[in-house]
Amino acid sequence: AQDKMPFLQHALDSQLESLALEQVVPALLDRGFFYVDHFLGDIAGHMVLGQVKRMHSCGLLNDGQLARRSNGVCRRSIRGDQITWVNGTERGTEAVNFLLTLIDKLISLCVGRLGKSIRARSKAMVACYPGNGAGYVKHVDNPNADGRCVTCIYYLNKNWNAKEHGGLLRIFPEGKPYVADIEPLFDRLLIFWSDRRNPHEVQPSYATRYAITVWYFDSEERAEAKRKFRDLTANSQEGSSS
Ligand SMILES: Cc1cc(NC(=O)CCC(=O)O)nc(C)c1Br
Ligand SMILES: [Fe+3]
């Protein structure tokens, strides 16, 4: 079908290109984060929302894994999201796959100008905050150079009203005198540097809050992180065998 719609494909690609070069790149270089509304448009956006709701109703979203150091602290108090990981080829995730291909295109159009070599990304994490007041404590996605360079979050929440529902994503841009409060609105795509430049938290949510997150890897940093990890495990095995 692609060759039958050169005009449409071309129009879409050039729209993504101008979004990348005229908006995403300048914002990332200047402020470190950027969001755009109506990323997919109503029809495709609703298809993604429908597939996420179906995953949720099928019980596919489990309680977010906690780092070991939760030492008995109640799970809800640290992060209350329920998550599952998809790569978009599973049955019932075709619309999610369409979203991922557009985000991939958008990021690949930015890469040259961001001075990064981004060639890979994580699977997509589908997250749901159940609306019981759970949130996610302030944290940095990649505090120790694990390779994750850019975080992209696609929000799916119709008629979200932060005054009533909370659930704001608050970013505390490093060294800036302001915080950025971002509402998790339907069909909104948020992009930000994954490292210490962007500590962020999810404020307590009082309505069901869906989001899909992907992390893009900087290939140099990722390779370095893998090498370090290999040495680490090698040393620890040496340690145990000696
Ligand atoms: C699994 C995981 C999830 C998140 N999610 C958020 O920060 C919430 C963003 C939002 O939903 O607005 N962050 C990290 C560092 C890990 Br790891
Ligand atoms: Fe995060």
mmCIF file of C-alpha atoms and ligand atoms in Angstrom:
data_model
loop_
_atom_site.group_PDB
_atom_site.id
_atom_site.type_symbol
_atom_site.label_atom_id
_atom_site.label_comp_id
_atom_site.label_asym_id
_atom_site.label_seq_id
_atom_site.Cartn_x
_atom_site.Cartn_y
_atom_site.Cartn_z
ATOM 1 C CA ALA A 1 0.000 0.000 0.000
ATOM 2 C CA GLN A 2 2.971 2.276 0.716
ATOM 3 C CA ASP A 3 3.839 2.701 -2.988
ATOM 4 C CA LYS A 4 0.173 3.476 -3.705
ATOM 5 C CA MET A 5 0.252 6.466 -1.313
ATOM 6 C CA PRO A 6 3.455 8.339 -2.088
ATOM 7 C CA PHE A 7 1.762 11.700 -1.520
ATOM 8 C CA LEU A 8 0.389 10.722 1.880
ATOM 9 C CA GLN A 9 3.623 9.071 3.001
ATOM 10 C CA HIS A 10 5.634 12.033 1.780
ATOM 11 C CA ALA A 11 3.340 14.534 3.530
ATOM 12 C CA LEU A 12 3.582 12.589 6.782
ATOM 13 C CA ASP A 13 7.362 12.332 6.585
ATOM 14 C CA SER A 14 7.814 16.035 5.826
ATOM 15 C CA GLN A 15 5.497 16.928 8.715
ATOM 16 C CA LEU A 16 7.592 14.787 11.071
ATOM 17 C CA GLU A 17 10.751 16.333 9.659
ATOM 18 C CA SER A 18 9.617 19.913 10.327
ATOM 19 C CA LEU A 19 8.436 18.888 13.838
ATOM 20 C CA ALA A 20 11.857 17.346 14.479
ATOM 21 C CA LEU A 21 14.032 20.142 13.091
ATOM 22 C CA GLU A 22 11.936 23.183 13.948
ATOM 23 C CA GLN A 23 10.585 22.133 17.365
ATOM 24 C CA VAL A 24 12.050 19.028 18.979
ATOM 25 C CA VAL A 25 15.770 19.699 18.388
ATOM 26 C CA PRO A 26 15.736 23.374 19.465
ATOM 27 C CA ALA A 27 13.696 22.573 22.591
ATOM 28 C CA LEU A 28 15.885 19.627 23.620
ATOM 29 C CA LEU A 29 19.046 21.696 23.138
ATOM 30 C CA ASP A 30 17.607 24.744 24.914
ATOM 31 C CA ARG A 31 15.326 23.389 27.675
ATOM 32 C CA GLY A 32 15.990 19.649 27.677
ATOM 33 C CA PHE A 33 12.373 18.603 27.168
ATOM 34 C CA PHE A 34 9.554 19.059 24.628
ATOM 35 C CA TYR A 35 5.967 17.965 24.181
ATOM 36 C CA VAL A 36 3.583 18.021 21.247
ATOM 37 C CA ASP A 37 -0.181 17.514 21.251
ATOM 38 C CA HIS A 38 -2.274 15.681 18.619
ATOM 39 C CA PHE A 39 0.763 13.555 17.744
ATOM 40 C CA LEU A 40 -1.195 10.717 16.094
ATOM 41 C CA GLY A 41 -4.539 12.433 15.614
ATOM 42 C CA ASP A 42 -7.874 11.329 17.048
ATOM 43 C CA ILE A 43 -8.469 8.147 15.076
ATOM 44 C CA ALA A 44 -5.055 6.529 15.564
ATOM 45 C CA GLY A 45 -4.841 7.896 19.119
ATOM 46 C CA HIS A 46 -8.113 6.197 20.023
ATOM 47 C CA MET A 47 -6.923 2.949 18.464
ATOM 48 C CA VAL A 48 -3.855 2.992 20.719
ATOM 49 C CA LEU A 49 -6.018 3.843 23.753
ATOM 50 C CA GLY A 50 -8.398 0.981 22.917
ATOM 51 C CA GLN A 51 -5.537 -1.517 22.715
ATOM 52 C CA VAL A 52 -4.055 -0.311 26.011
ATOM 53 C CA LYS A 53 -7.444 -0.521 27.740
ATOM 54 C CA ARG A 54 -7.833 -4.070 26.453
ATOM 55 C CA MET A 55 -4.392 -5.008 27.836
ATOM 56 C CA HIS A 56 -5.438 -3.528 31.179
ATOM 57 C CA SER A 57 -8.782 -5.356 31.235
ATOM 58 C CA CYS A 58 -6.996 -8.618 30.350
ATOM 59 C CA GLY A 59 -4.845 -8.198 33.474
ATOM 60 C CA LEU A 60 -1.638 -7.789 31.451
ATOM 61 C CA LEU A 61 -0.533 -4.755 33.450
ATOM 62 C CA ASN A 62 1.241 -6.000 36.567
ATOM 63 C CA ASP A 63 2.605 -4.060 39.526
ATOM 64 C CA GLY A 64 5.730 -2.186 38.511
ATOM 65 C CA GLN A 65 8.877 -4.086 39.521
ATOM 66 C CA LEU A 66 10.596 -2.395 42.416
ATOM 67 C CA ALA A 67 14.331 -2.160 42.853
ATOM 68 C CA ARG A 68 15.544 -4.534 45.606
ATOM 69 C CA ARG A 69 16.107 -1.661 48.004
ATOM 70 C CA SER A 70 12.385 -1.289 48.639
ATOM 71 C CA ASN A 71 13.162 -2.996 52.001
ATOM 72 C CA GLY A 72 9.587 -3.423 53.088
ATOM 73 C CA VAL A 73 8.530 0.105 52.108
ATOM 74 C CA CYS A 74 5.032 -0.183 50.679
ATOM 75 C CA ARG A 75 5.185 -0.537 46.892
ATOM 76 C CA ARG A 76 2.451 2.004 46.352
ATOM 77 C CA SER A 77 4.452 4.697 48.136
ATOM 78 C CA ILE A 78 7.399 4.456 45.748
ATOM 79 C CA ARG A 79 5.778 3.735 42.405
ATOM 80 C CA GLY A 80 2.195 2.758 41.991
ATOM 81 C CA ASP A 81 2.154 2.022 38.307
ATOM 82 C CA GLN A 82 1.133 -1.281 36.746
ATOM 83 C CA ILE A 83 3.194 -2.071 33.673
ATOM 84 C CA THR A 84 3.819 -4.474 30.831
ATOM 85 C CA TRP A 85 6.451 -4.437 28.085
ATOM 86 C CA VAL A 86 5.488 -4.781 24.424
ATOM 87 C CA ASN A 87 7.528 -4.697 21.241
ATOM 88 C CA GLY A 88 4.512 -4.028 19.058
ATOM 89 C CA THR A 89 4.496 -7.342 17.195
ATOM 90 C CA GLU A 90 2.161 -9.030 19.710
ATOM 91 C CA ARG A 91 -1.434 -9.580 18.572
ATOM 92 C CA GLY A 92 -3.592 -6.604 19.678
ATOM 93 C CA THR A 93 -0.687 -4.137 19.714
ATOM 94 C CA GLU A 94 -0.743 -3.100 16.028
ATOM 95 C CA ALA A 95 -1.757 0.487 16.870
ATOM 96 C CA VAL A 96 1.004 0.652 19.507
ATOM 97 C CA ASN A 97 3.383 -0.529 16.799
ATOM 98 C CA PHE A 98 2.221 2.273 14.501
ATOM 99 C CA LEU A 99 2.912 4.785 17.311
ATOM 100 C CA LEU A 100 6.388 3.339 17.842
ATOM 101 C CA THR A 101 7.273 3.575 14.149
ATOM 102 C CA LEU A 102 6.311 7.273 14.152
ATOM 103 C CA ILE A 103 8.318 8.015 17.299
ATOM 104 C CA ASP A 104 11.261 6.080 15.819
ATOM 105 C CA LYS A 105 11.047 8.224 12.660
ATOM 106 C CA LEU A 106 10.807 11.435 14.681
ATOM 107 C CA ILE A 107 13.826 10.579 16.840
ATOM 108 C CA SER A 108 15.882 9.411 13.844
ATOM 109 C CA LEU A 109 15.174 12.782 12.182
ATOM 110 C CA CYS A 110 16.584 14.558 15.259
ATOM 111 C CA VAL A 111 19.643 12.398 15.860
ATOM 112 C CA GLY A 112 22.083 14.141 13.524
ATOM 113 C CA ARG A 113 21.437 17.521 15.096
ATOM 114 C CA LEU A 114 21.542 16.256 18.686
ATOM 115 C CA GLY A 115 25.149 15.126 18.366
ATOM 116 C CA LYS A 116 24.082 11.659 19.496
ATOM 117 C CA SER A 117 24.333 8.301 17.742
ATOM 118 C CA ILE A 118 20.948 6.784 18.603
ATOM 119 C CA ARG A 119 20.444 3.448 16.854
ATOM 120 C CA ALA A 120 18.400 1.417 19.304
ATOM 121 C CA ARG A 121 15.618 1.727 21.838
ATOM 122 C CA SER A 122 13.960 -0.221 24.611
ATOM 123 C CA LYS A 123 10.717 -2.096 24.165
ATOM 124 C CA ALA A 124 7.620 -0.016 24.912
ATOM 125 C CA MET A 125 6.539 0.088 28.534
ATOM 126 C CA VAL A 126 2.748 0.360 28.820
ATOM 127 C CA ALA A 127 1.964 1.843 32.239
ATOM 128 C CA CYS A 128 -1.236 2.420 34.168
ATOM 129 C CA TYR A 129 -1.597 4.346 37.416
ATOM 130 C CA PRO A 130 -4.830 2.923 38.839
ATOM 131 C CA GLY A 131 -6.022 6.231 40.296
ATOM 132 C CA ASN A 132 -5.776 5.230 43.939
ATOM 133 C CA GLY A 133 -3.533 8.178 44.769
ATOM 134 C CA ALA A 134 -0.440 6.309 43.630
ATOM 135 C CA GLY A 135 2.297 8.216 41.800
ATOM 136 C CA TYR A 136 6.005 7.815 41.190
ATOM 137 C CA VAL A 137 8.617 9.386 43.471
ATOM 138 C CA LYS A 138 11.074 11.935 42.107
ATOM 139 C CA HIS A 139 13.846 10.183 40.209
ATOM 140 C CA VAL A 140 16.243 10.364 37.265
ATOM 141 C CA ASP A 141 15.649 7.758 34.549
ATOM 142 C CA ASN A 142 19.353 7.270 33.795
ATOM 143 C CA PRO A 143 21.509 8.585 36.672
ATOM 144 C CA ASN A 144 24.543 6.367 35.971
ATOM 145 C CA ALA A 145 25.198 6.308 32.222
ATOM 146 C CA ASP A 146 23.355 3.059 31.483
ATOM 147 C CA GLY A 147 23.034 4.151 27.832
ATOM 148 C CA ARG A 148 19.548 5.587 27.904
ATOM 149 C CA CYS A 149 19.701 8.992 26.245
ATOM 150 C CA VAL A 150 16.144 10.135 25.445
ATOM 151 C CA THR A 151 12.851 9.266 27.163
ATOM 152 C CA CYS A 152 9.657 9.442 25.076
ATOM 153 C CA ILE A 153 6.296 9.196 26.829
ATOM 154 C CA TYR A 154 2.988 9.043 24.938
ATOM 155 C CA TYR A 155 -0.047 9.888 27.081
ATOM 156 C CA LEU A 156 -3.543 8.519 26.517
ATOM 157 C CA ASN A 157 -5.876 10.227 29.007
ATOM 158 C CA LYS A 158 -9.056 11.799 27.671
ATOM 159 C CA ASN A 159 -10.516 14.832 29.507
ATOM 160 C CA TRP A 160 -7.736 14.793 32.093
ATOM 161 C CA ASN A 161 -8.131 17.587 34.644
ATOM 162 C CA ALA A 162 -5.103 17.887 36.910
ATOM 163 C CA LYS A 163 -7.007 19.913 39.520
ATOM 164 C CA GLU A 164 -9.349 16.970 40.003
ATOM 165 C CA HIS A 165 -7.215 14.006 38.910
ATOM 166 C CA GLY A 166 -3.672 15.087 39.876
ATOM 167 C CA GLY A 167 -1.228 12.877 37.979
ATOM 168 C CA LEU A 168 0.964 15.714 36.719
ATOM 169 C CA LEU A 169 4.413 14.793 35.525
ATOM 170 C CA ARG A 170 6.615 17.382 37.235
ATOM 171 C CA ILE A 171 10.073 17.819 35.701
ATOM 172 C CA PHE A 172 12.729 19.669 37.736
ATOM 173 C CA PRO A 173 15.129 20.735 34.957
ATOM 174 C CA GLU A 174 18.642 20.742 36.425
ATOM 175 C CA GLY A 175 19.927 24.235 37.145
ATOM 176 C CA LYS A 176 16.718 25.932 36.013
ATOM 177 C CA PRO A 177 14.715 28.234 38.326
ATOM 178 C CA TYR A 178 11.401 26.632 37.304
ATOM 179 C CA VAL A 179 9.629 23.281 37.289
ATOM 180 C CA ALA A 180 7.586 22.009 34.351
ATOM 181 C CA ASP A 181 4.146 20.568 35.159
ATOM 182 C CA ILE A 182 2.974 18.407 32.283
ATOM 183 C CA GLU A 183 -0.570 17.055 32.104
ATOM 184 C CA PRO A 184 -0.791 13.469 30.801
ATOM 185 C CA LEU A 185 -3.232 14.463 28.056
ATOM 186 C CA PHE A 186 -4.580 12.164 25.339
ATOM 187 C CA ASP A 187 -2.410 12.020 22.211
ATOM 188 C CA ARG A 188 0.410 14.065 23.822
ATOM 189 C CA LEU A 189 4.024 13.017 23.158
ATOM 190 C CA LEU A 190 6.688 14.145 25.666
ATOM 191 C CA ILE A 191 10.409 13.865 24.935
ATOM 192 C CA PHE A 192 13.223 14.590 27.417
ATOM 193 C CA TRP A 193 16.873 13.764 28.121
ATOM 194 C CA SER A 194 16.924 10.638 30.323
ATOM 195 C CA ASP A 195 19.930 11.702 32.404
ATOM 196 C CA ARG A 196 20.383 13.901 35.466
ATOM 197 C CA ARG A 197 19.215 16.969 33.546
ATOM 198 C CA ASN A 198 15.609 15.877 34.101
ATOM 199 C CA PRO A 199 14.654 14.620 37.554
ATOM 200 C CA HIS A 200 10.879 14.031 37.455
ATOM 201 C CA GLU A 201 7.972 12.680 39.493
ATOM 202 C CA VAL A 202 4.398 11.613 38.873
ATOM 203 C CA GLN A 203 2.129 13.303 41.363
ATOM 204 C CA PRO A 204 -0.608 11.196 43.012
ATOM 205 C CA SER A 205 -3.216 10.214 40.430
ATOM 206 C CA TYR A 206 -6.914 10.029 41.265
ATOM 207 C CA ALA A 207 -8.099 8.680 37.921
ATOM 208 C CA THR A 208 -6.789 5.865 35.743
ATOM 209 C CA ARG A 209 -3.659 7.233 34.027
ATOM 210 C CA TYR A 210 -2.247 5.458 30.950
ATOM 211 C CA ALA A 211 1.121 6.140 29.308
ATOM 212 C CA ILE A 212 3.486 4.375 26.902
ATOM 213 C CA THR A 213 7.226 4.991 27.391
ATOM 214 C CA VAL A 214 10.222 4.140 25.199
ATOM 215 C CA TRP A 215 13.879 4.890 25.956
ATOM 216 C CA TYR A 216 16.370 5.527 23.130
ATOM 217 C CA PHE A 217 19.973 4.421 23.626
ATOM 218 C CA ASP A 218 23.080 6.391 22.750
ATOM 219 C CA SER A 219 25.151 3.644 21.132
ATOM 220 C CA GLU A 220 28.512 4.772 22.567
ATOM 221 C CA GLU A 221 27.208 5.108 26.129
ATOM 222 C CA ARG A 222 25.328 1.808 25.805
ATOM 223 C CA ALA A 223 28.418 -0.056 24.598
ATOM 224 C CA GLU A 224 30.458 1.433 27.436
ATOM 225 C CA ALA A 225 27.791 0.504 29.985
ATOM 226 C CA LYS A 226 27.700 -3.073 28.653
ATOM 227 C CA ARG A 227 31.508 -3.327 28.838
ATOM 228 C CA LYS A 228 31.452 -2.085 32.453
ATOM 229 C CA PHE A 229 28.701 -4.547 33.316
ATOM 230 C CA ARG A 230 30.664 -7.431 31.730
ATOM 231 C CA ASP A 231 33.781 -6.503 33.730
ATOM 232 C CA LEU A 232 31.663 -6.210 36.862
ATOM 233 C CA THR A 233 30.148 -9.673 36.499
ATOM 234 C CA ALA A 234 33.516 -11.125 35.396
ATOM 235 C CA ASN A 235 35.225 -9.710 38.497
ATOM 236 C CA SER A 236 32.446 -10.868 40.780
ATOM 237 C CA GLN A 237 32.722 -14.430 39.344
ATOM 238 C CA GLU A 238 36.531 -14.273 39.864
ATOM 239 C CA GLY A 239 35.805 -13.150 43.394
ATOM 240 C CA SER A 240 33.451 -16.045 44.086
ATOM 241 C CA SER A 241 35.689 -18.710 42.430
ATOM 242 C CA SER A 242 38.899 -17.672 44.244
HETATM 243 C C1 LIG B 1 9.889 1.891 34.830
HETATM 244 C C2 LIG B 1 10.116 3.376 34.920
HETATM 245 C C3 LIG B 1 9.064 4.256 34.761
HETATM 246 C C4 LIG B 1 9.285 5.621 34.835
HETATM 247 N N1 LIG B 1 8.207 6.412 34.695
HETATM 248 C C5 LIG B 1 8.070 7.702 34.989
HETATM 249 O O1 LIG B 1 8.971 8.403 35.319
HETATM 250 C C6 LIG B 1 6.644 8.219 34.869
HETATM 251 C C7 LIG B 1 6.496 9.194 33.759
HETATM 252 C C8 LIG B 1 5.017 9.457 33.507
HETATM 253 O O2 LIG B 1 4.234 8.497 33.500
HETATM 254 O O3 LIG B 1 4.648 10.631 33.347
HETATM 255 N N2 LIG B 1 10.511 6.130 35.087
HETATM 256 C C9 LIG B 1 11.548 5.239 35.252
HETATM 257 C C10 LIG B 1 12.884 5.764 35.539
HETATM 258 C C11 LIG B 1 11.362 3.874 35.164
HETATM 259 BR BR1 LIG B 1 12.827 2.713 35.403
HETATM 260 FE FE FE B 2 10.964 8.246 34.840
#
